XYZ file of C-alpha atoms in Angstrom:
101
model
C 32.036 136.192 65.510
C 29.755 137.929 68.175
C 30.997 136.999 72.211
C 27.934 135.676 74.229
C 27.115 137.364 77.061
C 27.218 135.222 79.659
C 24.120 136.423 82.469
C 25.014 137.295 85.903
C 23.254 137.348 89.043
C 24.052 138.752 92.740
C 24.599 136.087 95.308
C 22.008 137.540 98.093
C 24.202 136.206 101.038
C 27.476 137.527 100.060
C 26.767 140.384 97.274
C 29.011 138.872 94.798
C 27.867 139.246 91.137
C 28.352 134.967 89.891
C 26.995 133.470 85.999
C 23.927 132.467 86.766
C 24.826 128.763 86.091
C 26.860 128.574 89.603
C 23.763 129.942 91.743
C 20.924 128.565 92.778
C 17.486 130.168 92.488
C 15.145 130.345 95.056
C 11.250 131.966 94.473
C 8.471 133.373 96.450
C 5.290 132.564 94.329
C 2.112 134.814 94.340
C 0.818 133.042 97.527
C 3.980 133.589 99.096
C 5.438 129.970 99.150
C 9.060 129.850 99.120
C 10.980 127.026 97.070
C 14.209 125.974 95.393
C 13.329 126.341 92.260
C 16.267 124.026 90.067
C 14.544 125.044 86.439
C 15.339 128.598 86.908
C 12.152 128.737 85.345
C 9.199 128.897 88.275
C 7.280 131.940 88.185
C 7.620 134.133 91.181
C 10.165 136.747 92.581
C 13.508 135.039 92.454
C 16.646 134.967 94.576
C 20.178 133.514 93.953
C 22.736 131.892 96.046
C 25.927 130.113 95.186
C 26.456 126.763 95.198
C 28.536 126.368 98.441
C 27.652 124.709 101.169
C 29.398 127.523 103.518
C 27.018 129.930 101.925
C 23.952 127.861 102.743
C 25.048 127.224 106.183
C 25.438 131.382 106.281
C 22.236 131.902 104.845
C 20.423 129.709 107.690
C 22.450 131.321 110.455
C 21.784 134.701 108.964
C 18.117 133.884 108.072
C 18.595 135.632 104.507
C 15.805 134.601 102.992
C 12.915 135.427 105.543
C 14.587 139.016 105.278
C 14.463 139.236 101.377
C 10.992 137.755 100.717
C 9.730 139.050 104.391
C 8.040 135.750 105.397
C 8.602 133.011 107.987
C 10.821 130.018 107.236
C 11.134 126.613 109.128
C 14.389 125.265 109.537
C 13.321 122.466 107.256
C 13.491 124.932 104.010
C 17.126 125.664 105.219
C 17.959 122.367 105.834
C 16.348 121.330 101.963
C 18.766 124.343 100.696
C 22.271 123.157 102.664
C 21.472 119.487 100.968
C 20.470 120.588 97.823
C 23.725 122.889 97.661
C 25.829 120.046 99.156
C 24.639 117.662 96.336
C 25.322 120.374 93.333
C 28.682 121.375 94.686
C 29.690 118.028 94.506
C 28.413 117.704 90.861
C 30.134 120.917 89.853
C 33.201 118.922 91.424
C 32.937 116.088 89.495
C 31.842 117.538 86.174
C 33.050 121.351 86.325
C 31.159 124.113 87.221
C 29.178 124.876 83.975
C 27.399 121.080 84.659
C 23.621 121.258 83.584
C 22.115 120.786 87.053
């Protein structure tokens, strides 16, 4: 019986390679709107992050996102991102980490 392969991404605030199931993607769409994007599925460039709230907070502090898709971000998208990761951590908490989002 054939192992799946289980796909990993690279966390862009802290480098670490993470299964794609414990990050969160964000995208930057043709007209250069950026969004959390919770299907995995939006079309765009994509960027992960982990589900931690730490990393979020880092992330806002750090501005990681304006630098990777090279656009200007309100706090508000930050803030959206720190909830968002707050709320999933405490799924993956409750239900384990491999929880459908």
């Amino acid at each position: 019986m054939k192992k799946r392969k289980i796909p990993m991404r690279k966390d862009i605030v802290t480098g670490e390679m993470m299964p794609k199931r414990q990050l969160i993607r964000v995208v930057k769409n043709k007209d250069g709107e950026v969004s959390l994007d919770p299907t995995g599925k939006k079309a765009g460039r994509g960027a992960y992050i982990a589900v931690d709230v730490a990393i979020a907070k880092r992330a806002k502090a750090e501005r990681t996102f304006e630098k990777a898709f090279h656009v200007d971000l309100d706090d508000s998208f930050y803030d959206e991102l720190i909830q968002y990761t707050d709320h999933l951590q405490a799924r993956q908490e409750l239900f384990g980490k491999d929880a459908k989002n």
